Amino acid sequence: MRRLSHRLSRRSRALARRLPLVSCIALAACSGNAGSPATPAARGEPAIPARVAAQFPSGWRLAAGAQGTVAPQAMAVSNSPDASAAAVEILRAGGNAVDAAVALGFALTVTWPEAGNIGGGGYSVVQMADGRTATIDYREIAPLAATRDMYLDANGKLTDKSIYGHLASGVPGAVAGLTALLERYGTMPLSRVMQPAIRLARDGFVVDTALAGSMSRAQNMVNRYTGIATPYFPRGRVVGAGDRLVQPDLARTLEAIAKEGAAAFYRGWIADSLVAEMQRGGGIITKADLARYAPAWRTPLRTTYRGYALVSMPPSSSGGVVVAEALNVLEQYPTLPAFGSTQYAHVVGSAYQRAFIDRNAKLADPDFVPVPVDRLTSKAYAQALRATIGPRASRTAELETAMNAISVPREREPEHTTHYSVVDAKGNAVATTTTLNNSWGSGVWVRGAGFMLNDEMDDFAAQPGKPNMFGLVQGEANAIQPGKRMLSAMSPTIVLDSKGQVLLVLGAAGGPTIITGTSQVILNVLEHRMSLMDAMRAPRIHHQALPDSLTYEDGGLAPAVLDSLTQMGYRMRRLRALVNVNAIMRVPGGWEGVPEPRRSGGAVGY
Ligand code: DON
């Protein structure tokens, strides 16, 4: 401990004197306990401790005490009941969780086209029952013709071309990622696992109110950037709830991929259609961009929280690092304040604020920028960060400088995106988050091939220091470079219990709130011992450093708590709902699946 205080540079000591907020860095670093608490097993506790009834503020709209879908053997949860059913069809036919997850991924491109995709990218975390763990990164990359300032106008002002239209798309990674995942960890041929998706596209499926609403909100944008009729709006009318959505072009595309593999997408006629679409609308993705796309197997991001092991996504997503950093800070408290209290919102919000300061400046594609993952996820760094949390709100601008001055010993420690979670009877698990970025991506539908393209280029810092669509203010590390992956917040995560068995499989949609939503469900289960349904229904908060405000859900904080947080210096921001999480938890007798209670979705098991 003493060593750490000695390593605090002279600059950081001076800063600590100037900023009362950080004046206890050295003190706490010298007196706290940096080690992880003993594991639940070592403390003689059962692997899944009994759940404790949750209590929500009286104004909160989701009641505690309900139960999700429970099934003895296997479970799939996603934002589309038809896509979850596709996964279970494959499981029942003898496939493992990876076969089922790939089936689900392709099915989502048909049944949840606002985010399920072959025109975007994503990340999967895999935990096999035999102990193998893997993370695969199939994030889009910037086209070779991309340039740092491509979204600025002649006056240096940021345009909206990183969000809408043909120039907004990165090179899609989903087909390459899903097929690589299947090849390494699946047991069935691609042609088999894609059957449900092909059937859903060719024969159609019945649209529910969630999809009908999503299509109707997207109609103007898609019409504007696509310019011809799409199956979503035949004859200018949205396919309504209860009607069938049939997608013959997409069926043909999926059949080609099922037959020829990823090459059909990256080199064959589908690639030709995509490039023709680009040329029609002034986009820059070429056949060379498509031909060189490759997914990346990454070293899984591993961390612990009070003895539970977490496996999550390392960069190019910021998700795993920021979840780990925030949870590590919170772990420094022997126990956390009561759920829903002022102090709870304060410490959790403060942990997120600090973790996002690091995210916004330091995280990026590791193939282009050195990313200090070990430092950011180390327990010693968390201890120093925890010491910067005083009794009042911290101002992000002051914290940034103070945090950069913390010296840490090197440690070697172990609108719209969509997330789906799958487990099988053997205990294999897959957590996948995938996205087009905005709902319905760039608004561009590929003619003849029948799918939407992403607007992922907006996840770069299109103008470093200026906010993107999610208000994230990011730095040079995440500036645009050809072939580079844009930073993501996607956080597919698997939590293992003290025996190393899968306990939770989860992740979320919602831009930067993905990180805070995913980690709060984890906290609710591990720290507050809520049932999964309560953990999902519990009101959420969010802090992303900039804007320097604490966001909460309408009715989610008691009025007295809101008052005291304001008195402590927080700028409070109210939203109707935060984050779209889909999760599975192991429970006595099987698995509990819970799709996001604030949105639509389906948990299917057997
Ligand atoms: O990768 C990311 O972090 C974003 N493209 C995710 C976007 C998202 O979740 C939009 N959903 N609300």
Coordinates of C-alpha atoms and ligand atoms in Angstrom, one line a residue:
M1 CA 0.0 0.0 0.0
R2 CA 2.8 2.3 1.0
R3 CA 4.4 1.7 -2.4
L4 CA 1.4 3.1 -4.1
S5 CA 1.4 6.4 -2.2
H6 CA 5.1 6.7 -3.0
R7 CA 4.4 6.3 -6.7
L8 CA 1.9 9.2 -6.7
S9 CA 3.8 11.7 -8.7
R10 CA 4.7 15.2 -7.4
R11 CA 2.2 16.6 -9.9
S12 CA -0.6 14.4 -8.5
R13 CA 0.2 15.5 -4.9
A14 CA 0.0 19.1 -6.0
L15 CA -3.3 18.4 -7.6
A16 CA -4.5 16.6 -4.6
R17 CA -3.8 19.7 -2.5
R18 CA -5.6 21.9 -5.0
L19 CA -8.6 19.7 -5.2
P20 CA -10.1 18.7 -1.9
L21 CA -12.0 16.1 -3.9
V22 CA -8.9 14.0 -4.6
S23 CA -6.9 14.9 -1.4
C24 CA -7.6 11.4 0.0
I25 CA -6.1 9.5 -2.9
A26 CA -2.8 8.7 -1.1
L27 CA -4.5 8.3 2.2
A28 CA -7.0 5.7 1.1
A29 CA -4.5 4.0 -1.1
C30 CA -2.3 3.6 2.0
S31 CA -5.0 2.3 4.3
G32 CA -7.5 0.3 2.2
N33 CA -7.6 -3.4 1.3
A34 CA -6.8 -3.8 -2.4
G35 CA -7.4 -7.5 -2.5
S36 CA -10.7 -9.1 -3.6
P37 CA -12.8 -10.3 -0.8
A38 CA -12.9 -14.1 -0.3
T39 CA -15.0 -16.0 -2.7
P40 CA -18.6 -16.9 -1.7
A41 CA -17.4 -20.6 -1.7
A42 CA -14.5 -19.7 0.6
R43 CA -16.9 -18.0 2.9
G44 CA -18.9 -21.2 3.0
E45 CA -21.8 -19.7 1.1
P46 CA -23.8 -21.5 -1.6
A47 CA -22.9 -20.7 -5.2
I48 CA -26.2 -18.9 -5.7
P49 CA -27.2 -17.3 -2.4
A50 CA -30.9 -17.0 -1.6
R51 CA -32.6 -14.0 -3.2
V52 CA -33.8 -11.1 -1.1
A53 CA -37.2 -9.3 -1.9
A54 CA -36.5 -6.0 -3.6
Q55 CA -38.1 -2.7 -2.6
F56 CA -38.6 0.0 -5.2
P57 CA -39.5 3.6 -4.6
S58 CA -43.3 4.0 -4.3
G59 CA -43.6 6.1 -7.6
W60 CA -41.8 3.4 -9.6
R61 CA -43.9 1.9 -12.4
L62 CA -42.6 -1.7 -12.4
A63 CA -43.6 -3.9 -9.5
A64 CA -41.2 -6.1 -7.6
G65 CA -41.8 -9.8 -7.0
A66 CA -42.7 -11.0 -10.5
Q67 CA -41.0 -14.0 -12.2
G68 CA -39.5 -14.4 -15.6
T69 CA -39.7 -17.5 -17.9
V70 CA -38.2 -20.5 -16.1
A71 CA -37.2 -23.6 -18.0
P72 CA -35.2 -26.7 -16.8
Q73 CA -32.7 -27.1 -19.7
A74 CA -32.1 -24.3 -22.1
M75 CA -33.1 -20.7 -22.7
A76 CA -32.9 -18.0 -25.3
V77 CA -33.8 -14.3 -24.7
S78 CA -33.9 -11.6 -27.3
N79 CA -35.9 -8.6 -28.4
S80 CA -37.8 -10.8 -30.9
P81 CA -39.9 -13.8 -29.7
D82 CA -39.6 -15.3 -33.2
A83 CA -35.8 -15.1 -33.1
S84 CA -35.7 -16.6 -29.6
A85 CA -37.9 -19.4 -30.9
A86 CA -35.4 -19.9 -33.8
A87 CA -32.7 -20.5 -31.3
V88 CA -34.7 -23.0 -29.4
E89 CA -35.6 -24.8 -32.6
I90 CA -31.9 -25.4 -33.2
L91 CA -31.3 -26.4 -29.6
R92 CA -34.1 -28.9 -29.7
A93 CA -32.6 -30.3 -32.9
G94 CA -29.4 -31.1 -31.0
G95 CA -27.4 -27.9 -31.5
N96 CA -25.4 -26.3 -28.8
A97 CA -25.7 -22.7 -27.5
V98 CA -23.4 -21.4 -30.2
D99 CA -25.4 -23.1 -33.0
A100 CA -28.5 -21.5 -31.4
A101 CA -27.0 -18.1 -31.0
V102 CA -25.9 -18.0 -34.6
A103 CA -29.4 -19.1 -35.7
L104 CA -30.8 -16.3 -33.5
G105 CA -28.5 -13.7 -34.9
F106 CA -29.5 -14.4 -38.5
A107 CA -33.2 -14.6 -37.5
L108 CA -33.0 -11.2 -35.9
T109 CA -31.9 -9.6 -39.2
V110 CA -35.3 -10.8 -40.4
T111 CA -37.6 -10.2 -37.4
W112 CA -35.9 -7.2 -35.8
P113 CA -34.5 -5.2 -38.7
E114 CA -34.2 -2.0 -36.7
A115 CA -31.1 -3.6 -35.0
G116 CA -30.7 -7.3 -35.9
N117 CA -28.5 -7.2 -38.8
I118 CA -26.2 -8.5 -41.5
G119 CA -25.4 -4.9 -42.5
G120 CA -23.8 -4.1 -39.1
G121 CA -21.5 -5.7 -36.6
G122 CA -21.2 -6.8 -33.0
Y123 CA -19.5 -8.8 -30.3
S124 CA -20.0 -12.3 -28.8
V125 CA -18.7 -13.7 -25.5
V126 CA -18.7 -17.5 -25.3
Q127 CA -18.3 -19.7 -22.2
M128 CA -18.3 -23.4 -23.0
A129 CA -19.1 -25.9 -20.3
D130 CA -15.7 -27.5 -20.9
G131 CA -14.0 -24.4 -19.6
R132 CA -13.1 -22.7 -23.0
T133 CA -13.9 -19.0 -23.1
A134 CA -13.8 -16.8 -26.2
T135 CA -14.6 -13.3 -27.3
I136 CA -15.0 -12.4 -31.0
D137 CA -15.0 -8.8 -32.3
Y138 CA -16.9 -8.3 -35.6
R139 CA -17.3 -4.6 -35.2
E140 CA -17.5 -2.6 -38.5
I141 CA -14.3 -0.9 -39.7
A142 CA -13.9 2.4 -41.4
P143 CA -13.6 2.0 -45.2
L144 CA -10.2 2.5 -46.8
A145 CA -11.3 5.8 -48.3
A146 CA -12.3 7.2 -44.9
T147 CA -10.6 10.3 -43.6
R148 CA -10.3 12.0 -40.2
D149 CA -12.5 15.0 -41.2
M150 CA -14.8 13.4 -43.6
Y151 CA -17.9 14.5 -41.7
L152 CA -16.9 18.2 -41.4
D153 CA -18.3 20.8 -43.8
A154 CA -16.2 23.5 -45.5
N155 CA -16.4 25.6 -42.4
G156 CA -15.2 22.8 -40.2
K157 CA -18.7 22.2 -38.8
L158 CA -19.8 18.7 -38.0
T159 CA -22.5 17.5 -40.4
D160 CA -25.1 14.7 -39.9
K161 CA -23.5 12.5 -42.6
S162 CA -22.0 10.1 -40.0
I163 CA -25.6 9.3 -38.9
Y164 CA -27.7 9.3 -42.1
G165 CA -27.2 8.1 -45.6
H166 CA -24.6 6.2 -47.5
L167 CA -21.5 7.8 -46.1
A168 CA -22.5 6.8 -42.5
S169 CA -21.7 3.1 -42.9
G170 CA -18.7 1.2 -41.7
V171 CA -17.8 -2.1 -43.5
P172 CA -20.2 -4.7 -42.0
G173 CA -18.8 -7.5 -39.8
A174 CA -21.8 -9.5 -38.7
V175 CA -21.7 -12.2 -41.4
A176 CA -18.0 -12.8 -40.9
G177 CA -18.3 -12.9 -37.1
L178 CA -21.3 -15.2 -36.9
T179 CA -19.8 -17.7 -39.4
A180 CA -16.4 -17.7 -37.7
L181 CA -18.1 -18.2 -34.3
L182 CA -20.1 -21.2 -35.7
E183 CA -17.1 -22.7 -37.3
R184 CA -15.0 -22.7 -34.1
Y185 CA -17.6 -23.4 -31.4
G186 CA -20.7 -24.7 -33.2
T187 CA -21.6 -28.3 -34.0
M188 CA -24.0 -27.8 -37.0
P189 CA -23.5 -26.7 -40.5
L190 CA -24.3 -23.1 -41.4
S191 CA -26.9 -24.2 -43.9
R192 CA -28.8 -25.9 -41.0
V193 CA -28.6 -23.1 -38.4
M194 CA -29.7 -20.5 -41.0
Q195 CA -32.9 -22.4 -41.9
P196 CA -35.2 -20.6 -39.4
A197 CA -34.0 -17.2 -40.6
I198 CA -34.5 -18.2 -44.3
R199 CA -38.0 -19.5 -43.5
L200 CA -38.9 -16.4 -41.6
A201 CA -37.8 -14.2 -44.5
R202 CA -39.2 -16.3 -47.3
D203 CA -42.6 -17.2 -45.8
G204 CA -42.9 -14.2 -43.6
F205 CA -43.9 -13.8 -40.0
V206 CA -46.6 -12.0 -38.1
V207 CA -45.6 -8.4 -37.1
D208 CA -46.1 -7.5 -33.5
T209 CA -46.9 -4.1 -32.1
A210 CA -43.3 -3.4 -31.2
L211 CA -42.0 -4.0 -34.7
A212 CA -45.0 -2.2 -36.3
G213 CA -44.2 0.9 -34.1
S214 CA -40.5 0.7 -34.9
M215 CA -41.3 0.5 -38.7
S216 CA -43.7 3.4 -38.5
R217 CA -41.1 5.6 -36.8
A218 CA -38.5 4.7 -39.4
Q219 CA -40.6 5.1 -42.5
N220 CA -39.6 8.7 -43.4
M221 CA -35.9 8.1 -42.8
V222 CA -35.8 4.8 -44.8
N223 CA -37.8 6.3 -47.6
R224 CA -35.6 9.3 -47.8
Y225 CA -32.3 7.5 -48.0
T226 CA -33.4 4.4 -49.9
G227 CA -35.7 6.0 -52.4
I228 CA -37.6 2.8 -53.5
A229 CA -40.2 0.6 -52.0
T230 CA -38.9 -1.7 -49.3
P231 CA -40.9 -4.7 -47.8
Y232 CA -41.4 -2.7 -44.6
F233 CA -43.6 -0.1 -46.4
P234 CA -45.1 -1.8 -49.4
R235 CA -47.2 0.6 -51.5
G236 CA -46.2 3.4 -49.1
R237 CA -48.0 1.8 -46.0
V238 CA -46.3 0.4 -43.0
V239 CA -46.9 -3.4 -42.4
G240 CA -49.2 -3.2 -39.4
A241 CA -49.3 -5.3 -36.3
G242 CA -50.9 -8.7 -37.1
D243 CA -49.9 -8.6 -40.7
R244 CA -47.2 -10.7 -42.4
L245 CA -43.8 -9.2 -43.3
V246 CA -42.3 -11.2 -46.2
Q247 CA -38.8 -10.3 -47.4
P248 CA -38.0 -12.2 -50.6
D249 CA -34.7 -10.4 -51.4
L250 CA -33.4 -11.0 -47.9
A251 CA -34.4 -14.7 -48.1
R252 CA -32.3 -14.9 -51.3
T253 CA -29.4 -13.3 -49.6
L254 CA -29.6 -15.6 -46.6
E255 CA -29.9 -18.6 -48.8
A256 CA -26.7 -17.6 -50.6
I257 CA -24.8 -17.1 -47.3
A258 CA -26.2 -20.5 -46.0
K259 CA -24.9 -22.2 -49.2
E260 CA -21.6 -20.4 -49.8
G261 CA -20.6 -19.0 -46.4
A262 CA -19.3 -15.6 -45.6
A263 CA -17.7 -15.3 -49.1
A264 CA -21.1 -14.9 -50.6
F265 CA -21.5 -11.7 -48.6
Y266 CA -18.0 -10.3 -48.9
R267 CA -17.1 -11.3 -52.5
G268 CA -20.2 -12.5 -54.4
W269 CA -23.3 -10.9 -55.8
I270 CA -24.3 -9.6 -52.3
A271 CA -21.0 -7.6 -52.2
D272 CA -21.8 -6.3 -55.7
S273 CA -25.3 -5.1 -54.6
L274 CA -23.8 -3.4 -51.5
V275 CA -21.2 -1.6 -53.6
A276 CA -23.8 -0.6 -56.2
E277 CA -25.9 0.8 -53.4
M278 CA -22.9 2.8 -52.2
Q279 CA -22.2 4.2 -55.7
R280 CA -25.9 5.2 -56.0
G281 CA -25.8 7.3 -52.9
G282 CA -22.2 8.6 -52.7
G283 CA -21.0 6.0 -50.1
I284 CA -17.3 4.9 -50.1
I285 CA -17.4 1.2 -49.2
T286 CA -15.7 -0.7 -52.1
K287 CA -15.3 -4.4 -53.0
A288 CA -11.7 -4.2 -51.7
D289 CA -13.1 -3.0 -48.3
L290 CA -15.5 -6.0 -48.2
A291 CA -12.9 -8.5 -49.4
R292 CA -10.4 -7.6 -46.6
Y293 CA -12.8 -7.6 -43.7
A294 CA -11.9 -10.1 -41.0
P295 CA -13.3 -10.6 -37.5
A296 CA -10.9 -10.6 -34.6
W297 CA -10.7 -13.2 -31.8
R298 CA -9.8 -11.1 -28.7
T299 CA -8.4 -12.1 -25.3
P300 CA -11.5 -12.1 -23.1
L301 CA -11.7 -9.3 -20.6
R302 CA -11.8 -11.0 -17.2
T303 CA -12.5 -9.4 -13.9
T304 CA -14.0 -10.2 -10.5
Y305 CA -16.7 -8.7 -8.3
R306 CA -16.8 -9.9 -4.7
G307 CA -15.5 -13.3 -5.7
Y308 CA -17.7 -13.8 -8.8
A309 CA -15.8 -14.0 -12.1
L310 CA -16.9 -11.8 -15.1
V311 CA -16.0 -12.5 -18.7
S312 CA -16.7 -9.6 -21.0
M313 CA -15.7 -7.8 -24.2
P314 CA -12.3 -6.1 -24.4
P315 CA -11.6 -3.3 -26.9
S316 CA -12.6 -2.4 -29.6
S317 CA -15.6 -2.3 -27.3
S318 CA -15.2 -0.1 -24.2
G319 CA -18.0 -2.3 -22.6
G320 CA -16.0 -4.8 -20.6
V321 CA -13.3 -2.3 -19.5
V322 CA -15.8 0.3 -18.2
V323 CA -18.1 -2.3 -16.6
A324 CA -15.0 -3.7 -14.8
E325 CA -13.6 -0.3 -13.8
A326 CA -16.9 0.8 -12.3
L327 CA -17.5 -2.4 -10.5
N328 CA -14.0 -2.4 -9.2
V329 CA -14.5 1.0 -7.7
L330 CA -17.7 -0.1 -6.1
E331 CA -16.1 -3.3 -4.7
Q332 CA -13.8 -1.0 -2.7
Y333 CA -16.7 -0.3 -0.4
P334 CA -17.1 -3.1 2.1
T335 CA -20.9 -2.9 1.4
L336 CA -22.8 -0.6 -0.8
P337 CA -25.5 1.8 0.6
A338 CA -29.1 0.6 0.4
F339 CA -30.6 0.3 -3.1
G340 CA -32.5 3.5 -4.0
S341 CA -30.8 5.7 -1.4
T342 CA -29.1 9.0 -2.0
Q343 CA -25.8 7.5 -1.1
Y344 CA -26.3 4.6 -3.5
A345 CA -27.0 6.9 -6.4
H346 CA -24.0 9.0 -5.4
V347 CA -21.4 6.2 -5.2
V348 CA -22.7 4.3 -8.3
G349 CA -23.0 7.5 -10.3
S350 CA -19.6 8.6 -9.2
A351 CA -18.0 5.2 -10.2
Y352 CA -19.6 5.5 -13.7
Q353 CA -18.5 9.1 -14.0
R354 CA -14.9 8.1 -13.4
A355 CA -15.0 5.1 -15.6
F356 CA -16.4 7.1 -18.5
I357 CA -13.8 9.8 -18.2
D358 CA -11.3 7.0 -19.0
R359 CA -13.4 5.6 -21.7
N360 CA -13.9 8.8 -23.5
A361 CA -10.2 9.7 -23.6
K362 CA -8.3 6.4 -23.6
L363 CA -10.3 3.6 -25.2
A364 CA -10.2 2.9 -28.9
D365 CA -9.4 0.2 -31.4
P366 CA -6.3 -1.6 -29.9
D367 CA -5.0 -2.4 -33.4
F368 CA -4.4 1.4 -33.8
V369 CA -4.0 2.9 -30.4
P370 CA -2.3 1.5 -27.3
V371 CA -5.1 0.9 -24.7
P372 CA -4.1 0.7 -21.0
V373 CA -6.6 -2.1 -20.2
D374 CA -4.5 -3.5 -17.3
R375 CA -4.3 -0.2 -15.6
L376 CA -7.9 0.7 -16.1
T377 CA -9.2 -2.6 -14.8
S378 CA -6.7 -3.0 -11.9
K379 CA -8.0 -3.1 -8.3
A380 CA -5.2 -0.7 -7.2
Y381 CA -6.4 1.9 -9.7
A382 CA -10.0 1.3 -8.5
Q383 CA -8.8 1.9 -5.0
A384 CA -7.3 5.3 -5.9
L385 CA -10.4 6.2 -7.8
R386 CA -12.7 5.3 -5.0
A387 CA -10.7 7.7 -2.8
T388 CA -11.7 10.6 -5.2
I389 CA -15.3 10.1 -4.3
G390 CA -16.1 12.5 -1.5
P391 CA -19.4 13.5 0.1
R392 CA -20.4 15.8 -2.9
A393 CA -20.8 15.5 -6.6
S394 CA -17.5 15.8 -8.5
R395 CA -17.1 18.0 -11.6
T396 CA -16.0 16.0 -14.6
A397 CA -13.6 18.7 -15.8
E398 CA -11.7 18.7 -12.5
L399 CA -11.6 14.9 -12.2
E400 CA -10.1 14.4 -15.6
T401 CA -6.8 16.1 -14.7
A402 CA -6.7 14.5 -11.3
M403 CA -7.3 11.0 -12.6
N404 CA -4.5 11.3 -15.2
A405 CA -2.2 12.0 -12.4
I406 CA -2.9 8.8 -10.5
S407 CA 0.1 6.5 -10.7
V408 CA -0.7 2.8 -10.5
P409 CA 1.6 -0.1 -10.1
R410 CA 1.5 -2.5 -13.1
E411 CA -0.7 -5.4 -12.2
R412 CA -1.4 -8.7 -13.9
E413 CA -4.8 -9.6 -12.6
P414 CA -6.8 -12.0 -13.7
E415 CA -32.0 3.8 -30.8
H416 CA -30.6 0.6 -31.9
T417 CA -28.7 -2.2 -30.8
T418 CA -29.9 -5.5 -29.6
H419 CA -28.6 -8.1 -27.2
Y420 CA -29.4 -11.8 -27.0
S421 CA -28.4 -14.4 -24.5
V422 CA -28.5 -18.2 -25.0
V423 CA -27.7 -21.1 -22.7
D424 CA -28.0 -24.8 -23.4
A425 CA -28.6 -28.0 -21.4
K426 CA -24.8 -28.6 -21.0
G427 CA -24.2 -25.2 -19.6
N428 CA -22.6 -23.6 -22.7
A429 CA -23.5 -19.9 -22.9
V430 CA -23.3 -17.1 -25.5
A431 CA -23.9 -13.4 -24.9
T432 CA -24.0 -11.4 -28.2
T433 CA -24.7 -7.7 -28.7
T434 CA -25.1 -6.5 -32.2
T435 CA -26.1 -3.2 -33.8
L436 CA -26.7 -1.0 -36.8
N437 CA -26.0 1.9 -34.3
N438 CA -29.1 4.0 -34.6
S439 CA -32.4 2.3 -35.1
W440 CA -32.6 1.3 -38.8
G441 CA -29.0 2.3 -39.1
S442 CA -28.2 4.8 -41.8
G443 CA -31.7 4.5 -43.4
V444 CA -30.1 2.8 -46.4
W445 CA -31.6 -0.5 -47.6
V446 CA -29.4 -2.5 -50.0
R447 CA -31.4 -2.9 -53.2
G448 CA -31.8 -6.5 -54.4
A449 CA -30.1 -7.9 -51.3
G450 CA -32.8 -6.7 -48.8
F451 CA -31.0 -5.5 -45.7
M452 CA -30.4 -2.3 -43.8
L453 CA -26.9 -0.7 -43.5
N454 CA -25.4 0.6 -40.3
D455 CA -24.5 4.2 -39.4
E456 CA -21.6 3.1 -37.1
M457 CA -19.2 5.8 -38.3
D458 CA -20.9 8.1 -35.8
D459 CA -19.3 6.0 -33.0
F460 CA -15.9 7.5 -34.0
A461 CA -15.0 10.9 -32.6
A462 CA -16.0 12.5 -35.9
Q463 CA -14.7 15.7 -34.4
P464 CA -12.6 14.9 -31.3
G465 CA -13.9 16.9 -28.3
K466 CA -17.4 17.4 -29.8
P467 CA -20.3 15.2 -28.7
N468 CA -21.6 12.4 -31.0
M469 CA -25.2 11.2 -31.3
F470 CA -25.2 9.9 -27.7
G471 CA -23.6 13.1 -26.3
L472 CA -20.4 11.2 -25.8
V473 CA -17.4 13.5 -25.9
Q474 CA -14.5 11.4 -27.1
G475 CA -10.8 12.2 -27.9
E476 CA -8.2 11.7 -30.6
A477 CA -7.7 8.0 -29.7
N478 CA -11.1 7.3 -31.4
A479 CA -10.6 9.6 -34.4
I480 CA -11.4 8.2 -37.8
Q481 CA -8.6 6.2 -39.6
P482 CA -9.1 3.9 -42.6
G483 CA -9.5 0.3 -41.5
K484 CA -10.0 1.2 -37.8
R485 CA -12.8 0.0 -35.6
M486 CA -14.9 2.7 -34.0
L487 CA -15.1 2.4 -30.2
S488 CA -18.3 0.7 -28.9
A489 CA -20.1 0.5 -25.6
M490 CA -21.5 -2.9 -26.2
S491 CA -21.0 -5.1 -23.1
P492 CA -22.0 -8.7 -23.7
T493 CA -21.0 -10.3 -20.3
I494 CA -21.1 -13.7 -18.7
V495 CA -20.9 -14.0 -14.9
L496 CA -19.6 -17.2 -13.3
D497 CA -20.4 -18.3 -9.8
S498 CA -17.8 -19.4 -7.3
K499 CA -17.7 -22.9 -8.8
G500 CA -17.0 -21.5 -12.3
Q501 CA -20.5 -22.3 -13.6
V502 CA -22.5 -19.8 -15.6
L503 CA -24.7 -17.7 -13.4
L504 CA -25.7 -14.7 -15.6
V505 CA -25.7 -14.1 -19.3
L506 CA -26.5 -10.6 -20.3
G507 CA -25.9 -7.4 -22.2
A508 CA -27.9 -4.5 -23.5
A509 CA -28.8 -1.9 -26.2
G510 CA -28.8 1.8 -25.5
G511 CA -25.5 3.4 -26.6
P512 CA -23.4 4.4 -23.6
T513 CA -26.2 3.4 -21.2
I514 CA -25.4 -0.2 -22.3
I515 CA -22.5 -0.2 -19.8
T516 CA -24.4 1.3 -16.9
G517 CA -27.5 -0.8 -17.5
T518 CA -25.6 -4.1 -17.8
S519 CA -23.5 -3.4 -14.7
Q520 CA -26.6 -2.4 -12.6
V521 CA -28.3 -5.7 -13.4
I522 CA -25.1 -7.4 -12.3
L523 CA -25.0 -5.3 -9.1
N524 CA -28.6 -6.0 -8.4
V525 CA -28.1 -9.7 -8.6
L526 CA -24.7 -10.0 -6.9
E527 CA -24.8 -7.1 -4.4
H528 CA -28.5 -6.8 -3.6
R529 CA -29.4 -10.4 -4.2
M530 CA -32.4 -9.6 -6.2
S531 CA -34.2 -12.2 -8.4
L532 CA -33.4 -11.6 -12.0
M533 CA -36.8 -10.2 -12.7
D534 CA -36.5 -7.7 -9.9
A535 CA -32.9 -6.9 -11.0
M536 CA -34.3 -6.1 -14.5
R537 CA -37.3 -4.1 -13.2
A538 CA -35.3 -2.1 -10.7
P539 CA -35.0 1.6 -11.6
R540 CA -31.7 2.6 -13.2
I541 CA -29.3 5.5 -13.2
H542 CA -26.6 6.6 -15.7
H543 CA -23.5 8.9 -15.7
Q544 CA -21.2 9.2 -18.7
A545 CA -18.9 12.0 -17.4
L546 CA -20.1 14.4 -20.1
P547 CA -22.7 15.8 -20.1
D548 CA -21.8 16.2 -16.4
S549 CA -25.2 15.0 -15.1
L550 CA -26.7 12.1 -13.3
T551 CA -29.6 10.6 -15.4
Y552 CA -32.4 8.7 -13.7
E553 CA -35.7 7.1 -14.8
D554 CA -38.9 8.9 -14.2
G555 CA -40.3 7.7 -10.8
G556 CA -37.1 5.7 -10.2
L557 CA -35.7 8.0 -7.4
A558 CA -37.8 9.0 -4.4
P559 CA -38.4 12.8 -4.3
A560 CA -36.4 13.2 -1.1
V561 CA -33.4 11.4 -2.8
L562 CA -33.7 13.7 -5.8
D563 CA -33.6 16.7 -3.5
S564 CA -30.6 15.5 -1.6
L565 CA -28.7 14.6 -4.8
T566 CA -29.4 18.1 -6.1
Q567 CA -28.1 19.6 -2.9
M568 CA -25.0 17.5 -3.2
G569 CA -24.2 19.3 -6.5
Y570 CA -25.6 16.8 -9.0
R571 CA -27.3 18.1 -12.2
M572 CA -30.1 15.6 -12.4
R573 CA -31.6 14.6 -15.8
R574 CA -34.8 12.6 -16.1
L575 CA -35.6 10.1 -18.8
R576 CA -38.6 7.9 -19.3
A577 CA -36.6 4.7 -19.6
L578 CA -32.9 3.7 -19.6
V579 CA -31.5 0.7 -21.4
N580 CA -32.7 -2.4 -23.1
V581 CA -31.2 -5.4 -21.3
N582 CA -31.9 -9.1 -22.1
A583 CA -30.7 -11.6 -19.5
I584 CA -30.6 -15.2 -18.3
M585 CA -29.8 -16.4 -14.8
R586 CA -29.3 -19.8 -13.4
V587 CA -31.9 -20.5 -10.8
P588 CA -32.7 -23.7 -8.8
G589 CA -34.2 -26.1 -11.3
G590 CA -33.0 -24.4 -14.4
W591 CA -32.7 -21.1 -16.1
E592 CA -34.8 -17.9 -15.7
G593 CA -35.0 -15.7 -18.9
V594 CA -36.1 -12.1 -18.8
P595 CA -36.4 -9.8 -21.8
E596 CA -36.3 -6.1 -21.1
P597 CA -39.4 -5.2 -19.0
R598 CA -39.3 -1.6 -20.5
R599 CA -39.4 -2.9 -24.1
S600 CA -40.6 -5.9 -26.0
G601 CA -38.9 -9.2 -26.4
G602 CA -39.2 -12.9 -25.8
A603 CA -37.7 -15.5 -23.5
V604 CA -38.2 -19.1 -24.9
G605 CA -36.9 -22.2 -23.1
Y606 CA -37.6 -25.8 -22.5
Ligands
DON1 O1 -21.5 0.4 -30.3 C1 -22.1 1.2 -29.7 O2 -21.8 1.6 -28.6 C2 -23.3 1.9 -30.2 N1 -23.3 1.8 -31.7 C3 -24.5 1.3 -29.7 C4 -25.8 2.0 -30.2 C5 -27.0 1.6 -29.4 O3 -27.0 0.9 -28.5 C6 -28.2 2.3 -29.9 N2 -29.3 1.9 -29.1 N3 -30.0 2.6 -28.5

